[in-house]
Coordinates of C-alpha atoms in Angstrom, one line a residue:
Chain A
X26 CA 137.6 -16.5 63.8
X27 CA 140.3 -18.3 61.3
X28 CA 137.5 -17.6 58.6
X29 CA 138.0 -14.2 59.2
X30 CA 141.6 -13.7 59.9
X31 CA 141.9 -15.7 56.0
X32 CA 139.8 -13.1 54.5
X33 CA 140.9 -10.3 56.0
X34 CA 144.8 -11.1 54.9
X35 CA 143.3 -12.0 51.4
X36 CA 141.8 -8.6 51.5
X37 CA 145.0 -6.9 52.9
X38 CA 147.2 -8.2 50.0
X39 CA 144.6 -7.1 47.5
X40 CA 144.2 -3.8 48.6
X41 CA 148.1 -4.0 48.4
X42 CA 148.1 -4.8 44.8
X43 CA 145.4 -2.4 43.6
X44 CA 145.9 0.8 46.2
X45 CA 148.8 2.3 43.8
X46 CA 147.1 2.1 40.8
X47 CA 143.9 3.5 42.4
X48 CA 145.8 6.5 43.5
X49 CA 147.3 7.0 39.6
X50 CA 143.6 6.7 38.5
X51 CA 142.1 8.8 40.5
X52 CA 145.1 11.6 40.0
X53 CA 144.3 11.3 36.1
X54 CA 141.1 13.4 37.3
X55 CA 142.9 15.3 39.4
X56 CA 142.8 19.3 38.9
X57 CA 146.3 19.4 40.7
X58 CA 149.5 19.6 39.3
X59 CA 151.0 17.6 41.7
X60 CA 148.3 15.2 42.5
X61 CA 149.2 15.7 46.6
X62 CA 145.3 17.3 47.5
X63 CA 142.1 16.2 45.4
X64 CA 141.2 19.7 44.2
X65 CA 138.4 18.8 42.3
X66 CA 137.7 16.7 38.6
X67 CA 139.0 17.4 35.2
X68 CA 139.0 15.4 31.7
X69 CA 142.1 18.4 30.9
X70 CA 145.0 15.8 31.3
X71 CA 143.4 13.7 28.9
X72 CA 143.0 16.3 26.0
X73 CA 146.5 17.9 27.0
X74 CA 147.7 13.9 25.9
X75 CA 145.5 14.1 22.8
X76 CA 147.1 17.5 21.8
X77 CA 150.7 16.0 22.7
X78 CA 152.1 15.1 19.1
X79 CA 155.0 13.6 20.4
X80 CA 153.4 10.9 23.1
X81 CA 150.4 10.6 20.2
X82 CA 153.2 8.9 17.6
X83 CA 154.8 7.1 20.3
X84 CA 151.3 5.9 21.0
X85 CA 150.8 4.9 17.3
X86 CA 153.8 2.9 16.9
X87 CA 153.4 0.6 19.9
X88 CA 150.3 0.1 18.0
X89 CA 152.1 -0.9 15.2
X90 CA 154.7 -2.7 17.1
X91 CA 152.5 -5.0 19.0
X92 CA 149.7 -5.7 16.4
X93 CA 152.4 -7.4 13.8
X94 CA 154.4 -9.0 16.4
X95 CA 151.4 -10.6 18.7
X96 CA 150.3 -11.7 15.1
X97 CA 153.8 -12.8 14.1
X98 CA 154.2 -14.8 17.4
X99 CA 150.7 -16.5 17.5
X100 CA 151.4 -17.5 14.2
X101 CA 154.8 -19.0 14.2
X102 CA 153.9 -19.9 17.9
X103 CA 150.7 -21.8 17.1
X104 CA 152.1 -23.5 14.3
X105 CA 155.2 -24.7 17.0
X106 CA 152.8 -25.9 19.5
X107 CA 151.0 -28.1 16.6
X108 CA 154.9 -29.3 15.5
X109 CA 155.8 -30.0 19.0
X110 CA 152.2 -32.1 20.2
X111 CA 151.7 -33.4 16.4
X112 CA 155.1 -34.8 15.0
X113 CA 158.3 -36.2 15.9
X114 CA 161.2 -34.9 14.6
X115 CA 164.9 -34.3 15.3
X116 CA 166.0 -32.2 17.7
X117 CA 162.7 -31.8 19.1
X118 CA 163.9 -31.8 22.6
X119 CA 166.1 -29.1 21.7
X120 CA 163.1 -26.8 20.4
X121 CA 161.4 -27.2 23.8
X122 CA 164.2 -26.8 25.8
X123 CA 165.0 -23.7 24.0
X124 CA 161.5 -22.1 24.6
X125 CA 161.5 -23.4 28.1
X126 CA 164.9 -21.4 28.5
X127 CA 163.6 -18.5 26.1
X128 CA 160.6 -17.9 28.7
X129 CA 163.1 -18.0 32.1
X130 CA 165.8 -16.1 30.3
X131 CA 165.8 -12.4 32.4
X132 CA 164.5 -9.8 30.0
X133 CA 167.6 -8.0 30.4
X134 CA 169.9 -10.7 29.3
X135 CA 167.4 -11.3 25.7
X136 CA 167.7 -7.7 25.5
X137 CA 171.5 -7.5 25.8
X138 CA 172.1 -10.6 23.1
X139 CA 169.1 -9.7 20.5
X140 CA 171.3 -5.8 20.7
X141 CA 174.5 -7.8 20.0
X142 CA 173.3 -9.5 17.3
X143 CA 171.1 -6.5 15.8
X144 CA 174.9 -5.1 15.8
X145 CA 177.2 -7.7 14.2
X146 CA 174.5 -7.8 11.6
X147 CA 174.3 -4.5 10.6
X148 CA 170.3 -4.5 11.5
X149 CA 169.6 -0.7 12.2
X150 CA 167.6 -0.3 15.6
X151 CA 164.1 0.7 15.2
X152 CA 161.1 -0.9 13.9
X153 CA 162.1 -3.9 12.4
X154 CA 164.5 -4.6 15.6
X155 CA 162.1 -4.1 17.8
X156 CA 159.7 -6.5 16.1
X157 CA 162.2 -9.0 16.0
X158 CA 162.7 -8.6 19.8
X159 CA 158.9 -8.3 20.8
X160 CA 158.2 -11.5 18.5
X161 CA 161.0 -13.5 20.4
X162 CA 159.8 -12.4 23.9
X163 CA 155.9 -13.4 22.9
X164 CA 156.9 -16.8 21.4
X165 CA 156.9 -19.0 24.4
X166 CA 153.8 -17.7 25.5
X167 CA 151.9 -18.5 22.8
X168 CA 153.5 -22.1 22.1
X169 CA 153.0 -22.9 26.2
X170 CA 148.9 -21.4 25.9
X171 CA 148.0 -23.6 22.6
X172 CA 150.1 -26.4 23.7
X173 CA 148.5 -27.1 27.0
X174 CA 145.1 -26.6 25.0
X175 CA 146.0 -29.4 22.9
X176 CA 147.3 -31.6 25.6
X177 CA 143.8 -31.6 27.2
X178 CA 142.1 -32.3 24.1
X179 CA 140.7 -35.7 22.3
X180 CA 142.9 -35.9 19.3
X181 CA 140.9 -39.5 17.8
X182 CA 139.3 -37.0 15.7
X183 CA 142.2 -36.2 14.0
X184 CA 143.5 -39.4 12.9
X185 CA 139.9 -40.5 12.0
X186 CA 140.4 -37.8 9.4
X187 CA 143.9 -38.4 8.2
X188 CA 141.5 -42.4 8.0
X189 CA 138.9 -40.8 6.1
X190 CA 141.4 -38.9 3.6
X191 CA 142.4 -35.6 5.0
X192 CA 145.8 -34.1 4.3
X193 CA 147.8 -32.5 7.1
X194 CA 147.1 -29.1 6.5
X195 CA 143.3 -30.0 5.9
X196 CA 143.4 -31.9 9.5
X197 CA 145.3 -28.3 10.8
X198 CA 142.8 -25.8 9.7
X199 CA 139.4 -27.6 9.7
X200 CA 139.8 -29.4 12.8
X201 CA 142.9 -28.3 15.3
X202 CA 142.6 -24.8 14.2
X203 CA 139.1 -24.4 15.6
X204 CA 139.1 -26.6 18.1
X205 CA 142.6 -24.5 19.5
X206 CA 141.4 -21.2 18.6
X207 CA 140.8 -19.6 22.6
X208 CA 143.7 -20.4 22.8
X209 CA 145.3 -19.2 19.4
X210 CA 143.1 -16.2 20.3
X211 CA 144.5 -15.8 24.0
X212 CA 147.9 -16.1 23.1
X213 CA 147.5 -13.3 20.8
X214 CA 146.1 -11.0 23.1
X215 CA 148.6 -11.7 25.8
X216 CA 151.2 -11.4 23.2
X217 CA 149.7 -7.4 22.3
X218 CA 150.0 -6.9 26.3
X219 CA 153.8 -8.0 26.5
X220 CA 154.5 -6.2 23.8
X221 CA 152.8 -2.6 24.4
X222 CA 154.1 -2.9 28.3
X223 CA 157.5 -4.2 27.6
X224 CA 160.1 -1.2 28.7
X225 CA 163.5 -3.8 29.6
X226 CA 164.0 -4.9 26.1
X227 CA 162.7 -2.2 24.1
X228 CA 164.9 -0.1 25.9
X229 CA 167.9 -1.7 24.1
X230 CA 167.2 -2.6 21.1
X231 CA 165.2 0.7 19.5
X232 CA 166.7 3.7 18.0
X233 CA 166.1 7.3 18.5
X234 CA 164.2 7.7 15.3
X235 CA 161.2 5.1 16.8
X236 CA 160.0 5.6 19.9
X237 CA 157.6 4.0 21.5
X238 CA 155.2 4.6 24.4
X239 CA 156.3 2.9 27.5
X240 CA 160.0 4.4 26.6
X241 CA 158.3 8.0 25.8
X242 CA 156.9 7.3 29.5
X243 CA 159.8 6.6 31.2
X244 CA 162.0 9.7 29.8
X245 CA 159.1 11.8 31.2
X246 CA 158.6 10.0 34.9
X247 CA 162.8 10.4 34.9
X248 CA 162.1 14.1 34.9
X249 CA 159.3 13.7 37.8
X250 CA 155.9 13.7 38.2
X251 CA 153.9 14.8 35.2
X252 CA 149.8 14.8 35.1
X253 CA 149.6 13.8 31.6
X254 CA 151.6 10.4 32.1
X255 CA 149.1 9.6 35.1
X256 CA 146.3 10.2 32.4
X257 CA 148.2 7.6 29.4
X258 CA 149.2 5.4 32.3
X259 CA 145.2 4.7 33.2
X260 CA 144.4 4.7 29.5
X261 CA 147.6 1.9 29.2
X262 CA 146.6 0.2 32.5
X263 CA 142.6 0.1 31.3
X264 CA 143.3 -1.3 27.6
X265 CA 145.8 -4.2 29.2
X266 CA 143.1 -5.0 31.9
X267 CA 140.8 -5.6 28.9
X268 CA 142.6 -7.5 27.1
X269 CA 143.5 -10.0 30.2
X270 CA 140.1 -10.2 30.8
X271 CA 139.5 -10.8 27.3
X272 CA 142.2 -13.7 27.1
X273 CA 141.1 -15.3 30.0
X274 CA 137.4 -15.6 29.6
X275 CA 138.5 -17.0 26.1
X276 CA 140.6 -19.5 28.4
X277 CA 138.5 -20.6 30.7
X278 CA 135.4 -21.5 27.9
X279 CA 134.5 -25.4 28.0
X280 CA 136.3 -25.3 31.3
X281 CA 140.0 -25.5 30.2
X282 CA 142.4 -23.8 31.8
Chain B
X13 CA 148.7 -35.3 -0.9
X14 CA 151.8 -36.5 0.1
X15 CA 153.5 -33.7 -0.7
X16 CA 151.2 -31.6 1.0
X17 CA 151.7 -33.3 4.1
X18 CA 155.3 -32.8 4.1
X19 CA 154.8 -29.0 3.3
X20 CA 153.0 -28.5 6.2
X21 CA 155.0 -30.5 8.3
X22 CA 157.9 -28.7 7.2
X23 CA 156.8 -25.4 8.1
X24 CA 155.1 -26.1 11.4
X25 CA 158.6 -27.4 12.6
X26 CA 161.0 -24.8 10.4
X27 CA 159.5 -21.6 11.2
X28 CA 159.6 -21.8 14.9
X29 CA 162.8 -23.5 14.6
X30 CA 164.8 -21.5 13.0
X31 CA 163.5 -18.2 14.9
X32 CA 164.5 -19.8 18.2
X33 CA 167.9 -20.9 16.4
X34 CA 168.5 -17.4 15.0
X35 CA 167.0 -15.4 18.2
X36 CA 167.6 -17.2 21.0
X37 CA 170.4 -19.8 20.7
X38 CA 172.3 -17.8 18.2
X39 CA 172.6 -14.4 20.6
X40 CA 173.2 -16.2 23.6
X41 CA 176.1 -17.5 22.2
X42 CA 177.1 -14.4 20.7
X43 CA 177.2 -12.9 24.3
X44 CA 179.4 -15.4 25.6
X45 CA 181.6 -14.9 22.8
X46 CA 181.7 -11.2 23.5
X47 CA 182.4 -11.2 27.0
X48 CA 185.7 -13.2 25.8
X49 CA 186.6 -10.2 23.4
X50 CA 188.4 -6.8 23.7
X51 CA 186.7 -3.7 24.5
X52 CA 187.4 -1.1 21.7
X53 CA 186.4 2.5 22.1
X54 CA 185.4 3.4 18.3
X55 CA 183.7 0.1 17.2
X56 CA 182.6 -1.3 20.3
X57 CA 184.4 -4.4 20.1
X58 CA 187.6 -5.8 18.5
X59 CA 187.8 -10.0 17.8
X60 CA 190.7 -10.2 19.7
X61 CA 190.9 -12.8 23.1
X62 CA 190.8 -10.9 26.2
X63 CA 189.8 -11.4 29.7
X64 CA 189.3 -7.9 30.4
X65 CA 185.4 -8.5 30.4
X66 CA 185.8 -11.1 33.4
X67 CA 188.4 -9.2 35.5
X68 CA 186.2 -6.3 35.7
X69 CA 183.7 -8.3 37.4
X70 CA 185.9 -8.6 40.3
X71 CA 187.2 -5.2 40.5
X72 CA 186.2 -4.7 44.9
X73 CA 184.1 -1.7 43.8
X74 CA 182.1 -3.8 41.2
X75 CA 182.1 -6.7 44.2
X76 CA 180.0 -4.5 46.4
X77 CA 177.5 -3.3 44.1
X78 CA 176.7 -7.1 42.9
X79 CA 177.1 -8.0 46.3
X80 CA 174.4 -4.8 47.1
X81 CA 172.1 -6.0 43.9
X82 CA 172.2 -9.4 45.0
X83 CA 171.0 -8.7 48.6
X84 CA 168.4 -6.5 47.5
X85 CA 167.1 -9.4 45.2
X86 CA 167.0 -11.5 47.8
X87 CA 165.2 -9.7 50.7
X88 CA 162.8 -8.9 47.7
X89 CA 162.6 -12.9 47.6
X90 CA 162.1 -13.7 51.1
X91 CA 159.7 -10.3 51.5
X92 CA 157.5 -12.2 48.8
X93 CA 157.3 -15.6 50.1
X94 CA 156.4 -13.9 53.7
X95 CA 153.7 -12.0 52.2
X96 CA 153.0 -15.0 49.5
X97 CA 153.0 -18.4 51.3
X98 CA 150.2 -17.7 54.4
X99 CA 148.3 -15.8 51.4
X100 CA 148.4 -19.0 49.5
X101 CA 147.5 -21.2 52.4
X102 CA 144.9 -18.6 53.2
X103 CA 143.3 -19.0 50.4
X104 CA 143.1 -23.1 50.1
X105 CA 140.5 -22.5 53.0
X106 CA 138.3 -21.1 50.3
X107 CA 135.9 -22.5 48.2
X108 CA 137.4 -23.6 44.5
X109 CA 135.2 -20.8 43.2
X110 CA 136.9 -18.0 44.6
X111 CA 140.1 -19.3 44.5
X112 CA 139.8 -18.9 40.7
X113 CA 138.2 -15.3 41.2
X114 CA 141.3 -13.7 43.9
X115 CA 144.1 -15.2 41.8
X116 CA 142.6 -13.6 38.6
X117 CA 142.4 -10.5 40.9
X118 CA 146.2 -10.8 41.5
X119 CA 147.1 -11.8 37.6
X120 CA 145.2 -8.8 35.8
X121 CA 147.9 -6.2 37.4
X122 CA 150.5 -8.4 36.8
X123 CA 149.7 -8.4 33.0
X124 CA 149.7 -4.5 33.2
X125 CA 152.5 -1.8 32.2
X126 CA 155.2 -2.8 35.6
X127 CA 156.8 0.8 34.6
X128 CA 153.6 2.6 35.2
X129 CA 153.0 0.6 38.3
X130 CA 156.6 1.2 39.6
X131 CA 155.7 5.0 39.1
X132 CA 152.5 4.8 40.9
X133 CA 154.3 3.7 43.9
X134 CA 156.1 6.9 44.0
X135 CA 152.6 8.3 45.0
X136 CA 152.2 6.0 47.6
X137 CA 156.1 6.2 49.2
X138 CA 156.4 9.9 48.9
X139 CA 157.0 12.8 51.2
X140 CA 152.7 13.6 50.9
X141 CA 152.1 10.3 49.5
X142 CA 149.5 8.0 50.8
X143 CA 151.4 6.1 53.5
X144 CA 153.0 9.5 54.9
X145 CA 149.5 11.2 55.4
X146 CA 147.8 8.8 56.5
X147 CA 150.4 7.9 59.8
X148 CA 150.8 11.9 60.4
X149 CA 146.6 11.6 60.1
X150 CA 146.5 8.5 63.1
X151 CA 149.6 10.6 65.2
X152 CA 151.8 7.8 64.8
X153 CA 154.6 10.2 63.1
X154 CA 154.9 14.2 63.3
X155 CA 157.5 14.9 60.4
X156 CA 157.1 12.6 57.2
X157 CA 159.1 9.8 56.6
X158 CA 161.9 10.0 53.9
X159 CA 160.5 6.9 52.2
X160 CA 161.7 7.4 48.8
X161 CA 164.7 7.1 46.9
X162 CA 166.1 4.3 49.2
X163 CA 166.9 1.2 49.3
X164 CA 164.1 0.4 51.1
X165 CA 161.8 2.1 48.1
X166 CA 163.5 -0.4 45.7
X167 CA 162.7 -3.1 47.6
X168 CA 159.0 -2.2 48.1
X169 CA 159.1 -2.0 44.7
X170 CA 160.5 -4.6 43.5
X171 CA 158.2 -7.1 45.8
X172 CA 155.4 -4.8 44.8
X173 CA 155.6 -5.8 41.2
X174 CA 157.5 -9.3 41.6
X175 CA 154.4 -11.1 44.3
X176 CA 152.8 -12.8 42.0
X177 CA 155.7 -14.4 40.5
X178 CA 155.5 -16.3 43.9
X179 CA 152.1 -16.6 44.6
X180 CA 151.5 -18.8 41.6
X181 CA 154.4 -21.3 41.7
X182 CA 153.5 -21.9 45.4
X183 CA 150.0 -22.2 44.7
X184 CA 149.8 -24.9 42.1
X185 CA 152.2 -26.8 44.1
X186 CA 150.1 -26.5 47.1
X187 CA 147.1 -27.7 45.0
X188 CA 149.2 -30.7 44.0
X189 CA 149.5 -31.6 47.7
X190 CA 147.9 -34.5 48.8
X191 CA 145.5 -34.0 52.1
X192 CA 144.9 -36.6 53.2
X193 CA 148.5 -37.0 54.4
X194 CA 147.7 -33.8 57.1
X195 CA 144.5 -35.5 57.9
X196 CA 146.3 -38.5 58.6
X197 CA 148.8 -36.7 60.3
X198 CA 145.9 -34.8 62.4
X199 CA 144.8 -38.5 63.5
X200 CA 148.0 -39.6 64.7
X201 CA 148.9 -36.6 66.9
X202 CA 151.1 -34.1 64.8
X203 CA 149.9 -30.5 66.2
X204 CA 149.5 -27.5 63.4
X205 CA 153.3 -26.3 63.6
X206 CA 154.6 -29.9 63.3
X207 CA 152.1 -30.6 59.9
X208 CA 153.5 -27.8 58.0
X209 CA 157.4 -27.9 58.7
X210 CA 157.3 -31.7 58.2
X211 CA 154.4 -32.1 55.5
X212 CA 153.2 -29.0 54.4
X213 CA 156.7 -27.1 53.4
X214 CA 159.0 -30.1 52.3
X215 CA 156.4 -31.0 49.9
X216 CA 155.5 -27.4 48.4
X217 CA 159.3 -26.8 48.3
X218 CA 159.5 -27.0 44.5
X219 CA 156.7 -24.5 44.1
X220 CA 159.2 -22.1 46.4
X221 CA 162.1 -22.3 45.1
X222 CA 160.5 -22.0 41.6
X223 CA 158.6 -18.6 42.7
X224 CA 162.4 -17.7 44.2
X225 CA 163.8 -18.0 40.6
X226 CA 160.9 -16.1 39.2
X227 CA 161.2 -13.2 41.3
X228 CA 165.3 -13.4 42.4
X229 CA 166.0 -12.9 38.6
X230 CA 164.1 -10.5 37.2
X231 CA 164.5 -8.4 40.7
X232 CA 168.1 -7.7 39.4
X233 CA 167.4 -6.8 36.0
X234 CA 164.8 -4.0 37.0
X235 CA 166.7 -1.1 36.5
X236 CA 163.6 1.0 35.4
X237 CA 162.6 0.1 39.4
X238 CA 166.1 1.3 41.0
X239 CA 165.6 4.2 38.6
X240 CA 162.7 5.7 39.8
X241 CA 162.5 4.6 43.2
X242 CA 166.2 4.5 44.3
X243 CA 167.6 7.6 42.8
X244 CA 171.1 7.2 41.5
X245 CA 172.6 5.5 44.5
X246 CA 170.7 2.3 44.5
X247 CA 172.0 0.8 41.3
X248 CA 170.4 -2.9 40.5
X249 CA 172.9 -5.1 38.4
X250 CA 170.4 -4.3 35.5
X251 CA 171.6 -0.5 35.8
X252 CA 175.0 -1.6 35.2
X253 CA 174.6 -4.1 32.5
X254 CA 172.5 -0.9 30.9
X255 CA 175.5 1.7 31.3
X256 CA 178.2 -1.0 30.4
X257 CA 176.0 -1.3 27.0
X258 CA 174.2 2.1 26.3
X259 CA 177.0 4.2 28.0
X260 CA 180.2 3.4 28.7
X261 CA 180.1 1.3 26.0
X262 CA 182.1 -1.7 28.1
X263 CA 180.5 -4.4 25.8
X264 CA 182.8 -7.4 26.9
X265 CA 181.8 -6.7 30.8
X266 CA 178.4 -6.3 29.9
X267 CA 178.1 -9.5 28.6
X268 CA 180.1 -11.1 31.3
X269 CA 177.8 -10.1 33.8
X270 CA 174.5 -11.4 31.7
X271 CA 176.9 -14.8 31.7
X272 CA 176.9 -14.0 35.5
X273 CA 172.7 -14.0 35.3
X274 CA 173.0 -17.1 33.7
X275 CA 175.0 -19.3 35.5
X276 CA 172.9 -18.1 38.2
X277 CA 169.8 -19.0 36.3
X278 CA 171.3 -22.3 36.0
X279 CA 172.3 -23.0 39.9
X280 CA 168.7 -22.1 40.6
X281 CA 166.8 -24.4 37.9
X282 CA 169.6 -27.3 39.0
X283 CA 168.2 -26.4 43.4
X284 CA 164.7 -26.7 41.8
X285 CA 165.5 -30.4 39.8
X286 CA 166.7 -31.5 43.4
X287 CA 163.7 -30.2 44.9
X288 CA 161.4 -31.8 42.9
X289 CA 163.9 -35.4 42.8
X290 CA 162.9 -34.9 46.5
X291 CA 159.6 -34.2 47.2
X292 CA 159.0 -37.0 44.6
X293 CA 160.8 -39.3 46.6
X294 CA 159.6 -38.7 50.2
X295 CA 156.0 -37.7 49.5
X296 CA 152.9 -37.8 48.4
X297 CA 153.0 -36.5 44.8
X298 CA 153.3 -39.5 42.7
X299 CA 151.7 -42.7 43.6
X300 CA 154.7 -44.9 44.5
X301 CA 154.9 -43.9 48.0
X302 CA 151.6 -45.5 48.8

């Protein structure tokens, strides 16, 4: 009797989670306007979006936007989480706090200082600010899933090669580097997510000359309900679900999570 | 090969430094600076002292809207850990198998597009949405509901999007619990009620008040949520920091009030330090208490 009541509450919450974005699916297809009465299935949502020239750019540069920054991030990110499990140095405890505090930090509070700074120094709002931003926001993530990767891991091997002769950088990219890489590889792909979802910070810190897709997305759910953002909102939803399920499978290999 | 070693060295520790220097520490200072300054109509800001910024904050119209943000964070708080705490105990009764299986259920949404989400609710909360059909269907209501654009929409919304911010806090500190101290209890008489307010809660309290601080925060600074799902009336605090800086161009409030998120940030992190001091001292997590 408990046994059921437990799954049936698991179940409830579930179908919770997943019931909106069942609907927005499912109204992707939908031949009406308004998506209020199934009136049978159409693909013409989705080849309205691919003859949209507007929402097709905005598309392309969140592209471009998250493929440099997840790449920016995992590198400088990976690279931290060596530094910070590898070496002592001063002001360590300062670097960790600030990427603990980076991580809690409310999106809309990054958002307002990265804007303030963009502006004192003359940095004009669009691409490069927004890379800037999207880097920043991905950082922690990437430092907190290599650096719990390396925490689990034997590192004897590593100073049996530093024994044997290896340089740092020879110890970095012949043995951490593989031994790290689901989680290099993780961090990158839950860096791409952040940063083609992200609407708080974008929101400040892009011009009008370079928009991007979840921004394009909002200006048109402001105006109301429109059948071509139900069809880029599954395509959005369907990549990120990838990706996660990607990320975590590369997680949870060898039983490390 | 020295040399090398120090290159390396240097970088691995430089680059990330100096971007979380520049990026992180750098602005945040910059916005308390700002919200020190004086507001200036043509170039946003003038480096002159003023207190403008603060006194704003407690202007009694401004008082009523934080106060109405505030309140709206919290019920989305206390919503969440109603819906998340039995769901977490719920599932401890399951094999470790599909523990792993229902919270990677619950994480894939979470790592989707919130906006998009926040929009499909609209399909769900409106006047032919789901809900609304489906009580006229049963004969529970005759006219539909005026669901949307409320306060109560924002807060659906809000906990909607914000539940597994608690779910997983609570969960890995209820993992961390030790069981044999409510088997032990069991054996010397404590009934079900008196396990989990004496055992069961005390000790998971860090994993609350963490998931409190992960939803509380963010809940305020959704304005995309209060956007779409309150109309204009139900402004969240992150809808005024958002007109202060893309609007009315009120820089120095604007940054007082993310100084206000902050020191909130701060009161919360310092309840959770306690928390932990506690459940560290009285209980079962760390070996000293056997």
């Amino acid at each position: 009797m408990i046994r059921i009541f437990r799954l049936g509450f698991i179940g409830l919450v579930l179908c919770y989670v997943y019931t909106p974005i069942f609907i927005l699916v499912v109204n992707s297809f939908n031949e009406s306007r308004y998506g209020n009465k199934w009136s049978g299935f159409t693909y013409k949502w989705y080849e309205k979006l691919f003859e949209n020239d507007s929402l097709m750019e905005a598309g392309w540069h969140t592209l471009q936007v998250g493929l440099t920054s997840a790449t920016a991030a995992t590198v400088i990110g990976t690279l931290a989480a060596v530094a910070l499990q590898r070496y002592r140095f001063y002001g360590k405890g300062a670097v960790s706090s600030l990427v603990f505090v980076s991580m809690l930090t409310p999106d809309i509070v990054m958002a307002i200082a990265l804007l303030i700074l963009f502006v004192t120094l003359g940095i004009e709002l669009g691409y490069i600010s927004l890379l800037i931003a999207h880097i920043t926001f991905c950082l922690p993530f990437v430092i907190i899933s290599v650096f719990s990767r390396l925490k689990g891991m034997d590192m004897s091997v590593t100073e049996a090669a530093r024994d044997l002769g290896a340089n740092e950088w020879q110890v970095f990219s012949k043995i951490i580097l593989p031994m790290i890489l689901p989680a290099v590889a993780s961090g990158w792909l839950l860096s791409f997510t952040l940063s083609i979802d992200d609407v708080i910070v974008s929101s400040f810190v892009t011009g009008p000359g370079y928009e991007i897709l979840p921004l394009k997305i909002y200006s048109m759910v402001r105006v109301g309900v429109s059948p071509e953002v139900n069809a880029i909102s599954t395509l959005l939803f369907v990549g990120s679900v990838v990706l996660i399920v990607i990320s975590q499978l590369l997680l949870r290999k060898k039983g490390n999570l | 090969m020295n040399k090398q070693f120090n290159q390396f060295r240097f970088w691995a520790i430089g680059l990330a430094t100096s971007w979380l220097a520049l990026f992180v520490l750098v602005p945040s200072l910059m916005v308390l600076v700002t919200s020190f300054l004086t507001r200036d109509a043509d170039f946003l800001i003038q480096y002159k002292f003023s207190l403008e910024g603060w006194k704003s904050i407690f202007d009694p119209t401004f008082i009523s809207l934080l106060w109405d943000s505030l309140s709206m964070s919290m019920i989305t708080a206390v919503i969440c850990l109603a819906i998340a705490y039995p769901f977490v105990m719920c599932l401890m009764g399951l094999p470790q198998r599909w523990r792993g299986i229902v919270l990677f259920l619950l994480i894939v949404p979470f790592w989707t597009n919130s906006l998009v989400r926040i929009y499909a609710i609209q399909f769900l909360l409106g006047k032919k949405g789901l809900i609304n059909e489906t009580l006229q269907f049963v004969g529970l209501i005759d006219k539909p509901l005026d669901m949307l654009y409320s306060q109560f929409a924002v807060i659906f919304g809000l906990s909607y999007i914000l539940l597994p911010f608690m779910i997983l806090p609570i969960y890995s500190s209820m993992e961390r619990l030790d069981f044999k101290l409510l088997d032990a209890a069991k054996d010397l008489g404590a009934s079900a009620s008196q396990r989990l307010m004496r055992i069961t809660l005390p000790l998971t309290l860090p994993g609350i008040i963490a998931g409190c601080l992960m939803v509380v925060l963010p809940a305020m600074g959704m304005f995309f949520v209060a956007d779409l799902l309150g109309g204009s009336k139900h402004a969240l605090l992150g809808n005024v920091i958002k007109n202060q800086f893309i609007q009315t161009r009120d820089w120095p409030f604007g940054a007082a009030l993310s100084i206000l998120m902050i020191l909130l940030l701060s009161f919360m992190l310092w309840l959770y330090y306690r928390a932990t001091k506690m459940s560290n001292r009285e209980g079962g997590i760390n070996d000293s208490n056997f």
